[in-house]
């Protein structure tokens, strides 16, 4: 992470920071992490192709070349179209965009969110997100994930929608028959996210200041020391480790 006044963050940063601050330091500040194993690389590449496919389809660009050499990609697309009516619905007064990007600034932190597909009506908006790993996650995990929380929060903060007017739908497209998880939003959840985000960013600002001025490492949180599998290795060897796959799919871990 460059030493600049404006610090760019994403949901991946927040997930890792809340999970294990020392691991966040090694991955994003010290830039010490292992390369993905071949199986992870294959999953990342397939996920990238699927996201590109969905973007080009939404833009009505040719997709035949993407499908020609990947039968699994074609099967996943066909099954998703059959399962998700919002992909084929074309109604007036509905705005939609694939890979829609929004930014939101909090003090010296700039957040960037990219929605796989945003569908906006006059009185409601839906964020759709394609998940390309095989095992779907439960709604409890997804609601706790900073991707869900940040994406919904930023949409409300950068639009005229109230929290109750937005929702996020995850589609797990590589698990046989596509499965979806719908997450609604509320004013209470919006306030809770704001409060927790404020605390997390205040901690990050303090830890960054201590790291830059005094060369102090990011501290473990009490529950992090007890539960984080990264902790024993960090305490004994301070060696770089691979990014652990938690509730974030490896394909979507990015700066």
PDB file of C-alpha atoms in Angstrom:
ATOM      1  CA  UNK A   1       0.000   0.000   0.000  1.00  0.00           C
ATOM      2  CA  UNK A   2       1.671   3.247  -1.053  1.00  0.00           C
ATOM      3  CA  UNK A   3       2.484   5.878   1.535  1.00  0.00           C
ATOM      4  CA  UNK A   4       0.134   8.601   0.358  1.00  0.00           C
ATOM      5  CA  UNK A   5      -2.348  10.884   2.036  1.00  0.00           C
ATOM      6  CA  UNK A   6      -5.274   9.238   0.234  1.00  0.00           C
ATOM      7  CA  UNK A   7      -5.510   5.513   0.991  1.00  0.00           C
ATOM      8  CA  UNK A   8      -7.565   3.383  -1.376  1.00  0.00           C
ATOM      9  CA  UNK A   9      -9.509   0.509   0.170  1.00  0.00           C
ATOM     10  CA  UNK A  10     -11.884  -2.210  -0.984  1.00  0.00           C
ATOM     11  CA  UNK A  11     -14.032  -4.837   0.680  1.00  0.00           C
ATOM     12  CA  UNK A  12     -11.068  -7.246   0.536  1.00  0.00           C
ATOM     13  CA  UNK A  13      -9.018  -4.876   2.682  1.00  0.00           C
ATOM     14  CA  UNK A  14     -11.801  -4.621   5.260  1.00  0.00           C
ATOM     15  CA  UNK A  15     -12.337  -8.371   5.421  1.00  0.00           C
ATOM     16  CA  UNK A  16      -8.649  -9.042   5.999  1.00  0.00           C
ATOM     17  CA  UNK A  17      -8.198  -6.147   8.408  1.00  0.00           C
ATOM     18  CA  UNK A  18     -11.106  -7.265  10.572  1.00  0.00           C
ATOM     19  CA  UNK A  19      -9.952 -10.895  10.409  1.00  0.00           C
ATOM     20  CA  UNK A  20      -6.267 -10.395  11.273  1.00  0.00           C
ATOM     21  CA  UNK A  21      -4.472  -7.007  11.347  1.00  0.00           C
ATOM     22  CA  UNK A  22      -0.929  -8.506  11.187  1.00  0.00           C
ATOM     23  CA  UNK A  23      -1.866 -10.502   8.116  1.00  0.00           C
ATOM     24  CA  UNK A  24      -3.286  -7.316   6.587  1.00  0.00           C
ATOM     25  CA  UNK A  25       0.082  -5.663   7.231  1.00  0.00           C
ATOM     26  CA  UNK A  26       2.030  -8.441   5.548  1.00  0.00           C
ATOM     27  CA  UNK A  27      -0.226  -8.716   2.503  1.00  0.00           C
ATOM     28  CA  UNK A  28      -1.048  -5.079   1.759  1.00  0.00           C
ATOM     29  CA  UNK A  29       1.726  -3.038   3.380  1.00  0.00           C
ATOM     30  CA  UNK A  30       4.796  -5.273   3.370  1.00  0.00           C
ATOM     31  CA  UNK A  31       3.579  -6.979   0.156  1.00  0.00           C
ATOM     32  CA  UNK A  32       4.614 -10.396   1.451  1.00  0.00           C
ATOM     33  CA  UNK A  33       2.324 -13.185   0.319  1.00  0.00           C
ATOM     34  CA  UNK A  34       2.541 -16.441  -1.568  1.00  0.00           C
ATOM     35  CA  UNK A  35       1.255 -17.026  -5.058  1.00  0.00           C
ATOM     36  CA  UNK A  36      -1.998 -18.987  -5.388  1.00  0.00           C
ATOM     37  CA  UNK A  37      -1.672 -22.730  -5.896  1.00  0.00           C
ATOM     38  CA  UNK A  38      -2.538 -24.046  -9.400  1.00  0.00           C
ATOM     39  CA  UNK A  39      -6.068 -25.027  -8.363  1.00  0.00           C
ATOM     40  CA  UNK A  40      -6.700 -21.496  -7.098  1.00  0.00           C
ATOM     41  CA  UNK A  41      -5.243 -20.003 -10.267  1.00  0.00           C
ATOM     42  CA  UNK A  42      -7.599 -22.128 -12.387  1.00  0.00           C
ATOM     43  CA  UNK A  43     -10.558 -20.993 -10.274  1.00  0.00           C
ATOM     44  CA  UNK A  44      -9.492 -17.358 -10.552  1.00  0.00           C
ATOM     45  CA  UNK A  45      -9.132 -17.576 -14.320  1.00  0.00           C
ATOM     46  CA  UNK A  46     -12.508 -19.252 -14.742  1.00  0.00           C
ATOM     47  CA  UNK A  47     -14.121 -16.652 -12.503  1.00  0.00           C
ATOM     48  CA  UNK A  48     -12.558 -13.848 -14.541  1.00  0.00           C
ATOM     49  CA  UNK A  49     -13.886 -15.378 -17.766  1.00  0.00           C
ATOM     50  CA  UNK A  50     -17.380 -15.711 -16.313  1.00  0.00           C
ATOM     51  CA  UNK A  51     -17.435 -12.092 -15.136  1.00  0.00           C
ATOM     52  CA  UNK A  52     -16.218 -10.943 -18.554  1.00  0.00           C
ATOM     53  CA  UNK A  53     -18.895 -13.078 -20.192  1.00  0.00           C
ATOM     54  CA  UNK A  54     -21.661 -11.524 -18.083  1.00  0.00           C
ATOM     55  CA  UNK A  55     -20.374  -8.017 -18.751  1.00  0.00           C
ATOM     56  CA  UNK A  56     -20.244  -8.524 -22.512  1.00  0.00           C
ATOM     57  CA  UNK A  57     -23.679 -10.124 -22.497  1.00  0.00           C
ATOM     58  CA  UNK A  58     -25.138  -7.127 -20.652  1.00  0.00           C
ATOM     59  CA  UNK A  59     -23.512  -4.814 -23.193  1.00  0.00           C
ATOM     60  CA  UNK A  60     -24.941  -6.958 -26.025  1.00  0.00           C
ATOM     61  CA  UNK A  61     -21.424  -7.673 -27.283  1.00  0.00           C
ATOM     62  CA  UNK A  62     -20.541 -10.999 -28.961  1.00  0.00           C
ATOM     63  CA  UNK A  63     -19.902 -13.817 -26.482  1.00  0.00           C
ATOM     64  CA  UNK A  64     -19.519 -16.775 -28.848  1.00  0.00           C
ATOM     65  CA  UNK A  65     -15.718 -16.703 -28.716  1.00  0.00           C
ATOM     66  CA  UNK A  66     -15.789 -16.949 -24.900  1.00  0.00           C
ATOM     67  CA  UNK A  67     -18.128 -19.964 -24.998  1.00  0.00           C
ATOM     68  CA  UNK A  68     -16.507 -21.800 -27.888  1.00  0.00           C
ATOM     69  CA  UNK A  69     -13.773 -23.504 -25.855  1.00  0.00           C
ATOM     70  CA  UNK A  70     -15.437 -23.749 -22.440  1.00  0.00           C
ATOM     71  CA  UNK A  71     -18.491 -25.988 -22.152  1.00  0.00           C
ATOM     72  CA  UNK A  72     -18.741 -25.428 -18.403  1.00  0.00           C
ATOM     73  CA  UNK A  73     -18.939 -21.692 -18.993  1.00  0.00           C
ATOM     74  CA  UNK A  74     -21.770 -22.202 -21.464  1.00  0.00           C
ATOM     75  CA  UNK A  75     -23.661 -24.544 -19.126  1.00  0.00           C
ATOM     76  CA  UNK A  76     -23.303 -22.112 -16.219  1.00  0.00           C
ATOM     77  CA  UNK A  77     -24.548 -19.196 -18.304  1.00  0.00           C
ATOM     78  CA  UNK A  78     -27.552 -21.113 -19.642  1.00  0.00           C
ATOM     79  CA  UNK A  79     -28.526 -22.331 -16.185  1.00  0.00           C
ATOM     80  CA  UNK A  80     -28.167 -18.851 -14.666  1.00  0.00           C
ATOM     81  CA  UNK A  81     -30.330 -17.226 -17.353  1.00  0.00           C
ATOM     82  CA  UNK A  82     -33.051 -19.815 -16.700  1.00  0.00           C
ATOM     83  CA  UNK A  83     -32.855 -19.308 -12.929  1.00  0.00           C
ATOM     84  CA  UNK A  84     -32.522 -15.510 -12.764  1.00  0.00           C
ATOM     85  CA  UNK A  85     -35.459 -13.704 -14.435  1.00  0.00           C
ATOM     86  CA  UNK A  86     -33.874 -10.303 -13.809  1.00  0.00           C
ATOM     87  CA  UNK A  87     -31.249 -11.105 -16.449  1.00  0.00           C
ATOM     88  CA  UNK A  88     -33.798 -11.164 -19.240  1.00  0.00           C
ATOM     89  CA  UNK A  89     -36.307  -8.614 -17.962  1.00  0.00           C
ATOM     90  CA  UNK A  90     -36.336  -5.464 -20.087  1.00  0.00           C
ATOM     91  CA  UNK A  91     -38.769  -2.877 -18.819  1.00  0.00           C
ATOM     92  CA  UNK A  92     -38.911   0.881 -19.367  1.00  0.00           C
ATOM     93  CA  UNK A  93     -37.719   3.202 -16.613  1.00  0.00           C
ATOM     94  CA  UNK A  94     -35.264   0.596 -15.336  1.00  0.00           C
ATOM     95  CA  UNK A  95     -31.572   1.495 -15.478  1.00  0.00           C
ATOM     96  CA  UNK A  96     -28.964  -1.253 -15.368  1.00  0.00           C
ATOM     97  CA  UNK A  97     -25.208  -1.490 -15.774  1.00  0.00           C
ATOM     98  CA  UNK A  98     -22.649  -4.284 -15.533  1.00  0.00           C
ATOM     99  CA  UNK A  99     -19.383  -3.673 -13.670  1.00  0.00           C
ATOM    100  CA  UNK A 100     -20.835  -0.491 -12.215  1.00  0.00           C
ATOM    101  CA  UNK A 101     -18.217   1.379 -10.174  1.00  0.00           C
ATOM    102  CA  UNK A 102     -18.776   3.774  -7.281  1.00  0.00           C
ATOM    103  CA  UNK A 103     -16.391   5.543  -4.938  1.00  0.00           C
ATOM    104  CA  UNK A 104     -16.971   6.854  -1.447  1.00  0.00           C
ATOM    105  CA  UNK A 105     -14.559   8.812   0.734  1.00  0.00           C
ATOM    106  CA  UNK A 106     -14.244   8.751   4.521  1.00  0.00           C
ATOM    107  CA  UNK A 107     -11.557  11.155   5.733  1.00  0.00           C
ATOM    108  CA  UNK A 108      -8.354  10.018   3.982  1.00  0.00           C
ATOM    109  CA  UNK A 109      -9.761   6.656   2.940  1.00  0.00           C
ATOM    110  CA  UNK A 110     -11.263   6.180  -0.514  1.00  0.00           C
ATOM    111  CA  UNK A 111     -13.472   3.128  -1.083  1.00  0.00           C
ATOM    112  CA  UNK A 112     -14.118   1.659  -4.492  1.00  0.00           C
ATOM    113  CA  UNK A 113     -16.932  -0.826  -5.083  1.00  0.00           C
ATOM    114  CA  UNK A 114     -17.685  -2.581  -8.359  1.00  0.00           C
ATOM    115  CA  UNK A 115     -21.112  -4.156  -8.749  1.00  0.00           C
ATOM    116  CA  UNK A 116     -21.279  -7.090 -11.156  1.00  0.00           C
ATOM    117  CA  UNK A 117     -24.716  -5.814 -12.140  1.00  0.00           C
ATOM    118  CA  UNK A 118     -26.737  -2.931 -10.715  1.00  0.00           C
ATOM    119  CA  UNK A 119     -30.434  -2.693 -11.548  1.00  0.00           C
ATOM    120  CA  UNK A 120     -32.032   0.591 -10.485  1.00  0.00           C
ATOM    121  CA  UNK A 121     -35.697   1.497 -10.460  1.00  0.00           C
ATOM    122  CA  UNK A 122     -37.371   4.659  -9.221  1.00  0.00           C
ATOM    123  CA  UNK A 123     -38.023   3.326  -5.733  1.00  0.00           C
ATOM    124  CA  UNK A 124     -35.626   0.384  -5.371  1.00  0.00           C
ATOM    125  CA  UNK A 125     -32.231  -0.923  -6.460  1.00  0.00           C
ATOM    126  CA  UNK A 126     -30.719  -4.392  -6.623  1.00  0.00           C
ATOM    127  CA  UNK A 127     -27.042  -5.335  -6.611  1.00  0.00           C
ATOM    128  CA  UNK A 128     -26.288  -8.691  -8.254  1.00  0.00           C
ATOM    129  CA  UNK A 129     -23.029 -10.493  -7.615  1.00  0.00           C
ATOM    130  CA  UNK A 130     -21.735 -13.625  -9.367  1.00  0.00           C
ATOM    131  CA  UNK A 131     -19.928 -16.148  -7.164  1.00  0.00           C
ATOM    132  CA  UNK A 132     -17.943 -18.743  -9.071  1.00  0.00           C
ATOM    133  CA  UNK A 133     -16.831 -21.149  -6.361  1.00  0.00           C
ATOM    134  CA  UNK A 134     -18.720 -24.384  -6.015  1.00  0.00           C
ATOM    135  CA  UNK A 135     -19.964 -24.357  -2.431  1.00  0.00           C
ATOM    136  CA  UNK A 136     -22.578 -21.664  -1.730  1.00  0.00           C
ATOM    137  CA  UNK A 137     -22.256 -19.694   1.483  1.00  0.00           C
ATOM    138  CA  UNK A 138     -25.062 -19.192   3.964  1.00  0.00           C
ATOM    139  CA  UNK A 139     -26.858 -15.926   4.502  1.00  0.00           C
ATOM    140  CA  UNK A 140     -25.242 -15.450   7.931  1.00  0.00           C
ATOM    141  CA  UNK A 141     -21.727 -15.560   6.449  1.00  0.00           C
ATOM    142  CA  UNK A 142     -22.674 -13.328   3.571  1.00  0.00           C
ATOM    143  CA  UNK A 143     -24.311 -10.702   5.770  1.00  0.00           C
ATOM    144  CA  UNK A 144     -21.196 -10.604   7.958  1.00  0.00           C
ATOM    145  CA  UNK A 145     -18.866 -10.284   4.942  1.00  0.00           C
ATOM    146  CA  UNK A 146     -17.629  -6.759   4.327  1.00  0.00           C
ATOM    147  CA  UNK A 147     -18.442  -7.093   0.641  1.00  0.00           C
ATOM    148  CA  UNK A 148     -22.150  -7.209   1.445  1.00  0.00           C
ATOM    149  CA  UNK A 149     -21.941  -4.528   4.094  1.00  0.00           C
ATOM    150  CA  UNK A 150     -19.782  -2.115   2.120  1.00  0.00           C
ATOM    151  CA  UNK A 151     -21.642  -2.547  -1.175  1.00  0.00           C
ATOM    152  CA  UNK A 152     -25.022  -1.812   0.393  1.00  0.00           C
ATOM    153  CA  UNK A 153     -23.649   0.986   2.551  1.00  0.00           C
ATOM    154  CA  UNK A 154     -21.964   2.786  -0.340  1.00  0.00           C
ATOM    155  CA  UNK A 155     -25.026   2.513  -2.554  1.00  0.00           C
ATOM    156  CA  UNK A 156     -27.185   4.196   0.080  1.00  0.00           C
ATOM    157  CA  UNK A 157     -24.566   6.854   0.838  1.00  0.00           C
ATOM    158  CA  UNK A 158     -24.121   7.755  -2.839  1.00  0.00           C
ATOM    159  CA  UNK A 159     -27.760   7.736  -3.930  1.00  0.00           C
ATOM    160  CA  UNK A 160     -31.222   8.875  -2.878  1.00  0.00           C
ATOM    161  CA  UNK A 161     -32.293   5.365  -1.882  1.00  0.00           C
ATOM    162  CA  UNK A 162     -33.168   4.559   1.713  1.00  0.00           C
ATOM    163  CA  UNK A 163     -31.664   1.364   3.189  1.00  0.00           C
ATOM    164  CA  UNK A 164     -34.980  -0.487   2.981  1.00  0.00           C
ATOM    165  CA  UNK A 165     -35.089   0.217  -0.776  1.00  0.00           C
ATOM    166  CA  UNK A 166     -31.875  -1.668  -1.642  1.00  0.00           C
ATOM    167  CA  UNK A 167     -30.938  -5.325  -1.588  1.00  0.00           C
ATOM    168  CA  UNK A 168     -28.109  -7.558  -2.730  1.00  0.00           C
ATOM    169  CA  UNK A 169     -28.505 -10.897  -4.498  1.00  0.00           C
ATOM    170  CA  UNK A 170     -25.647 -13.381  -4.680  1.00  0.00           C
ATOM    171  CA  UNK A 171     -25.799 -15.982  -7.438  1.00  0.00           C
ATOM    172  CA  UNK A 172     -23.626 -19.070  -6.997  1.00  0.00           C
ATOM    173  CA  UNK A 173     -23.205 -20.153 -10.582  1.00  0.00           C
ATOM    174  CA  UNK A 174     -20.805 -23.093 -10.368  1.00  0.00           C
ATOM    175  CA  UNK A 175     -22.628 -25.326  -7.913  1.00  0.00           C
ATOM    176  CA  UNK A 176     -24.662 -27.392 -10.387  1.00  0.00           C
ATOM    177  CA  UNK A 177     -28.031 -25.697 -10.410  1.00  0.00           C
ATOM    178  CA  UNK A 178     -27.489 -21.965  -9.722  1.00  0.00           C
ATOM    179  CA  UNK A 179     -28.467 -20.903  -6.221  1.00  0.00           C
ATOM    180  CA  UNK A 180     -29.207 -17.417  -4.975  1.00  0.00           C
ATOM    181  CA  UNK A 181     -29.099 -15.697  -1.603  1.00  0.00           C
ATOM    182  CA  UNK A 182     -31.024 -12.443  -1.212  1.00  0.00           C
ATOM    183  CA  UNK A 183     -29.972  -9.979   1.467  1.00  0.00           C
ATOM    184  CA  UNK A 184     -32.256  -7.112   2.381  1.00  0.00           C
ATOM    185  CA  UNK A 185     -31.081  -3.973   4.128  1.00  0.00           C
ATOM    186  CA  UNK A 186     -32.370  -1.733   6.920  1.00  0.00           C
ATOM    187  CA  UNK A 187     -31.642   1.563   8.614  1.00  0.00           C
ATOM    188  CA  UNK A 188     -30.438  -0.297  11.695  1.00  0.00           C
ATOM    189  CA  UNK A 189     -27.947  -2.316   9.654  1.00  0.00           C
ATOM    190  CA  UNK A 190     -26.802   0.836   7.891  1.00  0.00           C
ATOM    191  CA  UNK A 191     -26.071   2.551  11.196  1.00  0.00           C
ATOM    192  CA  UNK A 192     -24.299  -0.529  12.558  1.00  0.00           C
ATOM    193  CA  UNK A 193     -22.087  -0.714   9.474  1.00  0.00           C
ATOM    194  CA  UNK A 194     -21.243   2.973   9.796  1.00  0.00           C
ATOM    195  CA  UNK A 195     -20.296   2.563  13.453  1.00  0.00           C
ATOM    196  CA  UNK A 196     -18.113  -0.493  12.856  1.00  0.00           C
ATOM    197  CA  UNK A 197     -16.519   1.067   9.797  1.00  0.00           C
ATOM    198  CA  UNK A 198     -15.654   4.174  11.826  1.00  0.00           C
ATOM    199  CA  UNK A 199     -13.921   2.068  14.478  1.00  0.00           C
ATOM    200  CA  UNK A 200     -12.083  -0.046  11.921  1.00  0.00           C
ATOM    201  CA  UNK A 201     -10.785   2.997  10.043  1.00  0.00           C
ATOM    202  CA  UNK A 202      -9.735   4.736  13.262  1.00  0.00           C
ATOM    203  CA  UNK A 203      -7.740   1.638  14.202  1.00  0.00           C
ATOM    204  CA  UNK A 204      -6.201   1.458  10.744  1.00  0.00           C
ATOM    205  CA  UNK A 205      -5.161   5.122  10.894  1.00  0.00           C
ATOM    206  CA  UNK A 206      -3.521   4.563  14.297  1.00  0.00           C
ATOM    207  CA  UNK A 207      -1.753   1.367  13.240  1.00  0.00           C
ATOM    208  CA  UNK A 208      -0.502   2.941  10.021  1.00  0.00           C
ATOM    209  CA  UNK A 209       0.835   5.929  11.936  1.00  0.00           C
ATOM    210  CA  UNK A 210       2.622   3.688  14.441  1.00  0.00           C
ATOM    211  CA  UNK A 211       4.011   1.528  11.643  1.00  0.00           C
ATOM    212  CA  UNK A 212       5.363   4.456   9.668  1.00  0.00           C
ATOM    213  CA  UNK A 213       6.716   6.488  12.574  1.00  0.00           C
ATOM    214  CA  UNK A 214       7.816   3.842  15.055  1.00  0.00           C
ATOM    215  CA  UNK A 215       8.038   0.672  12.886  1.00  0.00           C
ATOM    216  CA  UNK A 216       5.466  -1.009  15.132  1.00  0.00           C
ATOM    217  CA  UNK A 217       3.696  -4.040  13.659  1.00  0.00           C
ATOM    218  CA  UNK A 218      -0.074  -4.166  13.494  1.00  0.00           C
ATOM    219  CA  UNK A 219      -1.405  -5.763  16.694  1.00  0.00           C
ATOM    220  CA  UNK A 220      -3.539  -8.860  16.981  1.00  0.00           C
ATOM    221  CA  UNK A 221      -7.007  -8.432  18.372  1.00  0.00           C
ATOM    222  CA  UNK A 222      -7.817 -10.606  21.428  1.00  0.00           C
ATOM    223  CA  UNK A 223     -10.127 -12.929  19.501  1.00  0.00           C
ATOM    224  CA  UNK A 224      -7.646 -12.945  16.613  1.00  0.00           C
ATOM    225  CA  UNK A 225      -4.909 -14.397  18.849  1.00  0.00           C
ATOM    226  CA  UNK A 226      -7.203 -17.162  20.019  1.00  0.00           C
ATOM    227  CA  UNK A 227      -8.813 -18.146  16.723  1.00  0.00           C
ATOM    228  CA  UNK A 228      -6.576 -17.053  13.847  1.00  0.00           C
ATOM    229  CA  UNK A 229      -4.510 -19.840  12.295  1.00  0.00           C
ATOM    230  CA  UNK A 230      -2.020 -17.192  11.174  1.00  0.00           C
ATOM    231  CA  UNK A 231      -1.114 -16.207  14.739  1.00  0.00           C
ATOM    232  CA  UNK A 232       1.275 -19.019  15.825  1.00  0.00           C
ATOM    233  CA  UNK A 233       3.407 -18.695  12.679  1.00  0.00           C
ATOM    234  CA  UNK A 234       3.486 -14.926  12.955  1.00  0.00           C
ATOM    235  CA  UNK A 235       4.484 -15.018  16.618  1.00  0.00           C
ATOM    236  CA  UNK A 236       7.262 -17.579  16.097  1.00  0.00           C
ATOM    237  CA  UNK A 237       8.772 -16.745  12.722  1.00  0.00           C
ATOM    238  CA  UNK A 238       7.172 -13.572  11.395  1.00  0.00           C
ATOM    239  CA  UNK A 239       7.255 -15.346   8.028  1.00  0.00           C
ATOM    240  CA  UNK A 240       5.026 -14.341   5.096  1.00  0.00           C
ATOM    241  CA  UNK A 241       2.072 -16.618   4.521  1.00  0.00           C
ATOM    242  CA  UNK A 242      -0.389 -17.054   1.699  1.00  0.00           C
ATOM    243  CA  UNK A 243      -3.653 -15.184   1.932  1.00  0.00           C
ATOM    244  CA  UNK A 244      -5.964 -17.515   3.802  1.00  0.00           C
ATOM    245  CA  UNK A 245      -9.251 -18.226   2.080  1.00  0.00           C
ATOM    246  CA  UNK A 246     -11.945 -17.179   4.526  1.00  0.00           C
ATOM    247  CA  UNK A 247     -15.392 -16.078   3.431  1.00  0.00           C
ATOM    248  CA  UNK A 248     -13.873 -14.201   0.489  1.00  0.00           C
ATOM    249  CA  UNK A 249     -13.293 -16.240  -2.637  1.00  0.00           C
ATOM    250  CA  UNK A 250      -9.688 -16.024  -3.784  1.00  0.00           C
ATOM    251  CA  UNK A 251     -10.779 -14.735  -7.210  1.00  0.00           C
ATOM    252  CA  UNK A 252     -12.090 -11.544  -5.618  1.00  0.00           C
ATOM    253  CA  UNK A 253      -9.197 -10.665  -3.331  1.00  0.00           C
ATOM    254  CA  UNK A 254      -7.766  -7.543  -4.901  1.00  0.00           C
ATOM    255  CA  UNK A 255      -6.314  -4.227  -3.886  1.00  0.00           C
TER     256      UNK A 255
END
